[in-house]
Short mmCIF file of C-alpha atoms in Angstrom, two decimals:
data_model
loop_
_atom_site.label_atom_id
_atom_site.label_comp_id
_atom_site.label_asym_id
_atom_site.label_seq_id
_atom_site.Cartn_x
_atom_site.Cartn_y
_atom_site.Cartn_z
CA MET A 1 35.51 -78.49 43.07
CA ARG A 2 32.74 -75.90 42.80
CA PRO A 3 29.46 -76.35 44.66
CA THR A 4 26.39 -77.36 42.67
CA ALA A 5 23.25 -75.24 42.48
CA TYR A 6 19.92 -76.73 41.34
CA ILE A 7 18.01 -74.06 39.43
CA GLU A 8 14.30 -74.47 40.20
CA THR A 9 11.80 -73.22 37.61
CA SER A 10 10.89 -69.99 39.44
CA VAL A 11 14.49 -68.78 39.04
CA VAL A 12 14.43 -69.31 35.27
CA SER A 13 11.02 -67.61 35.09
CA TYR A 14 12.18 -64.53 37.01
CA LEU A 15 15.39 -64.43 35.01
CA THR A 16 13.69 -64.39 31.61
CA ALA A 17 10.37 -62.62 32.27
CA ARG A 18 9.47 -59.15 31.06
CA PRO A 19 10.02 -56.61 33.83
CA SER A 20 7.14 -56.66 36.28
CA ARG A 21 5.21 -53.63 37.49
CA ASP A 22 4.99 -55.22 40.92
CA VAL A 23 7.93 -53.75 42.85
CA VAL A 24 8.65 -56.94 44.81
CA ILE A 25 8.63 -59.15 41.73
CA ALA A 26 10.69 -56.57 39.82
CA ALA A 27 13.25 -56.66 42.63
CA TYR A 28 13.36 -60.48 42.53
CA GLN A 29 13.85 -60.30 38.77
CA GLU A 30 16.76 -57.88 39.09
CA ILE A 31 18.36 -59.90 41.90
CA THR A 32 18.02 -63.03 39.78
CA ARG A 33 19.62 -61.38 36.76
CA GLU A 34 22.48 -60.06 38.87
CA TRP A 35 23.04 -63.45 40.50
CA TRP A 36 22.86 -65.27 37.15
CA ARG A 37 25.58 -63.10 35.60
CA ARG A 38 28.14 -64.60 38.00
CA ALA A 39 26.52 -67.89 38.97
CA SER A 40 28.28 -70.05 36.40
CA ASP A 41 31.65 -68.74 37.62
CA ARG A 42 30.89 -69.87 41.18
CA PHE A 43 28.61 -72.92 40.80
CA ASP A 44 28.03 -75.92 38.63
CA LEU A 45 24.46 -75.13 37.56
CA VAL A 46 22.05 -78.04 37.33
CA ALA A 47 18.33 -78.59 36.82
CA SER A 48 16.12 -81.52 35.83
CA ALA A 49 13.72 -82.65 33.14
CA LEU A 50 10.96 -81.47 35.49
CA VAL A 51 12.32 -77.92 35.32
CA VAL A 52 12.41 -78.18 31.52
CA GLU A 53 8.83 -79.49 31.48
CA GLU A 54 7.61 -76.64 33.69
CA ALA A 55 9.59 -74.07 31.68
CA ARG A 56 7.95 -75.34 28.48
CA ALA A 57 4.47 -74.38 29.77
CA GLY A 58 2.72 -71.10 29.09
CA ASP A 59 3.31 -68.51 26.41
CA PRO A 60 5.32 -70.11 23.57
CA ASP A 61 7.65 -67.11 23.13
CA ALA A 62 8.39 -66.89 26.86
CA ALA A 63 8.81 -70.67 27.04
CA HIS A 64 11.32 -70.53 24.19
CA VAL A 65 13.46 -68.02 26.11
CA ARG A 66 13.27 -70.11 29.30
CA LEU A 67 14.26 -73.25 27.42
CA GLU A 68 17.18 -71.49 25.75
CA THR A 69 18.40 -70.36 29.16
CA LEU A 70 18.21 -73.91 30.49
CA GLN A 71 20.59 -75.11 27.76
CA ALA A 72 23.39 -73.66 29.90
CA VAL A 73 22.74 -76.08 32.78
CA THR A 74 23.32 -79.79 33.25
CA LEU A 75 20.19 -81.89 33.66
CA LEU A 76 20.09 -84.35 36.54
CA ASP A 77 18.26 -87.64 36.44
CA ALA A 78 15.04 -88.17 38.36
CA THR A 79 15.86 -91.64 39.65
CA PRO A 80 13.57 -94.09 41.44
CA ASP A 81 15.37 -92.99 44.63
CA ALA A 82 14.27 -89.41 43.94
CA GLU A 83 10.70 -90.54 43.37
CA ASN A 84 10.78 -92.47 46.65
CA LEU A 85 12.16 -89.47 48.52
CA ALA A 86 9.55 -87.14 47.00
CA ASN A 87 6.82 -89.51 48.18
CA ALA A 88 8.40 -89.71 51.63
CA LEU A 89 8.46 -85.91 51.88
CA ILE A 90 4.75 -85.81 51.03
CA VAL A 91 3.84 -88.60 53.47
CA ALA A 92 5.84 -86.86 56.23
CA GLY A 93 3.94 -83.61 55.61
CA ALA A 94 7.11 -81.77 54.62
CA VAL A 95 5.49 -80.86 51.29
CA PRO A 96 1.73 -80.98 50.63
CA ARG A 97 0.42 -83.62 48.22
CA GLU A 98 -0.82 -80.93 45.82
CA ALA A 99 2.78 -79.70 45.52
CA ALA A 100 4.23 -83.04 44.39
CA ASP A 101 6.39 -81.32 41.77
CA ASP A 102 7.97 -79.19 44.50
CA ALA A 103 8.74 -82.37 46.47
CA ALA A 104 10.28 -83.78 43.29
CA HIS A 105 12.59 -80.76 42.88
CA ILE A 106 13.83 -81.20 46.46
CA ALA A 107 14.22 -84.96 46.04
CA ILE A 108 16.10 -84.72 42.74
CA ALA A 109 18.50 -82.22 44.27
CA ALA A 110 19.00 -84.28 47.45
CA THR A 111 19.47 -87.66 45.78
CA ASN A 112 22.00 -86.16 43.38
CA GLY A 113 24.02 -84.60 46.21
CA VAL A 114 23.38 -81.01 45.13
CA ASP A 115 24.69 -78.34 47.50
CA PHE A 116 22.07 -75.60 46.93
CA LEU A 117 18.49 -75.60 45.67
CA VAL A 118 17.89 -72.07 44.35
CA THR A 119 14.26 -70.97 44.22
CA TRP A 120 11.80 -68.13 44.61
CA ASN A 121 9.07 -70.60 45.62
CA PHE A 122 8.31 -69.49 49.18
CA ARG A 123 5.10 -71.46 49.42
CA HIS A 124 6.42 -75.01 49.49
CA ILE A 125 10.21 -74.95 49.09
CA ALA A 126 11.93 -71.87 50.58
CA ASN A 127 9.53 -71.81 53.48
CA ALA A 128 11.00 -71.40 56.94
CA ALA A 129 8.07 -73.23 58.56
CA MET A 130 8.58 -76.29 56.35
CA ARG A 131 12.37 -76.28 56.02
CA ALA A 132 13.04 -78.33 59.17
CA ARG A 133 10.56 -81.01 58.03
CA ILE A 134 12.13 -81.08 54.55
CA GLU A 135 15.61 -81.47 56.03
CA GLN A 136 14.45 -84.13 58.49
CA GLY A 137 12.68 -86.06 55.72
CA CYS A 138 15.79 -86.05 53.55
CA ARG A 139 18.04 -87.15 56.40
CA GLN A 140 15.66 -89.92 57.50
CA ALA A 141 15.84 -91.27 53.96
CA GLY A 142 19.65 -91.17 54.08
CA TYR A 143 20.28 -87.99 52.07
CA GLU A 144 21.84 -84.72 53.06
CA PRO A 145 19.35 -82.01 52.05
CA PRO A 146 20.49 -79.19 49.80
CA VAL A 147 20.61 -75.73 51.28
CA ILE A 148 17.34 -74.20 50.12
CA CYS A 149 17.82 -70.54 49.29
CA THR A 150 16.99 -67.65 46.97
CA PRO A 151 19.44 -66.11 44.51
CA ASN A 152 19.72 -63.18 46.91
CA GLU A 153 21.04 -65.48 49.64
CA LEU A 154 23.75 -66.74 47.28
CA MET A 155 24.97 -63.32 46.20
CA GLU A 156 28.68 -62.91 46.54
CA ALA A 157 29.60 -60.04 48.80
CA ASN A 158 31.74 -57.39 47.19
CA TYR A 159 34.52 -57.06 49.75
CA ASP A 160 36.48 -54.66 47.54
CA GLN A 161 34.09 -51.82 48.28
CA GLU A 162 34.85 -49.37 51.06
CA PRO A 163 32.34 -49.43 53.94
CA ASP A 164 29.83 -46.58 54.07
#
């Protein structure tokens, strides 16, 4: 059985956006595209209605491309258990109240037993300072937290190449 990877909205945005002039963002975009090319061979890709809702926002043409991309992933349910966990993460200070949607992404992934939550959101999700609180909050509620990571951290090493 392949591991599951929850695709948070920032990944879809970086995947489908026009190339950025910002070198860091352009690098994230290229990493995301490279990861995406092989992701469906290695992972069962999942998202949620919240990702679809967020992807629908903004420029209609860009939103259309994001939504088309999301057709390739399975949508998970946002259950009452996920809502309760999201609230618990906020109350515990693992995610700030103003980032309730970010808490929801984490909670949907955790309550559905997802292995990896893939994101470029360093502010409230892939944040080393908050990760321990997120993991503790999930475990206190009885859920194993997903591994929160970027596409870069899930790149498959090419072991066929000769070392430099």
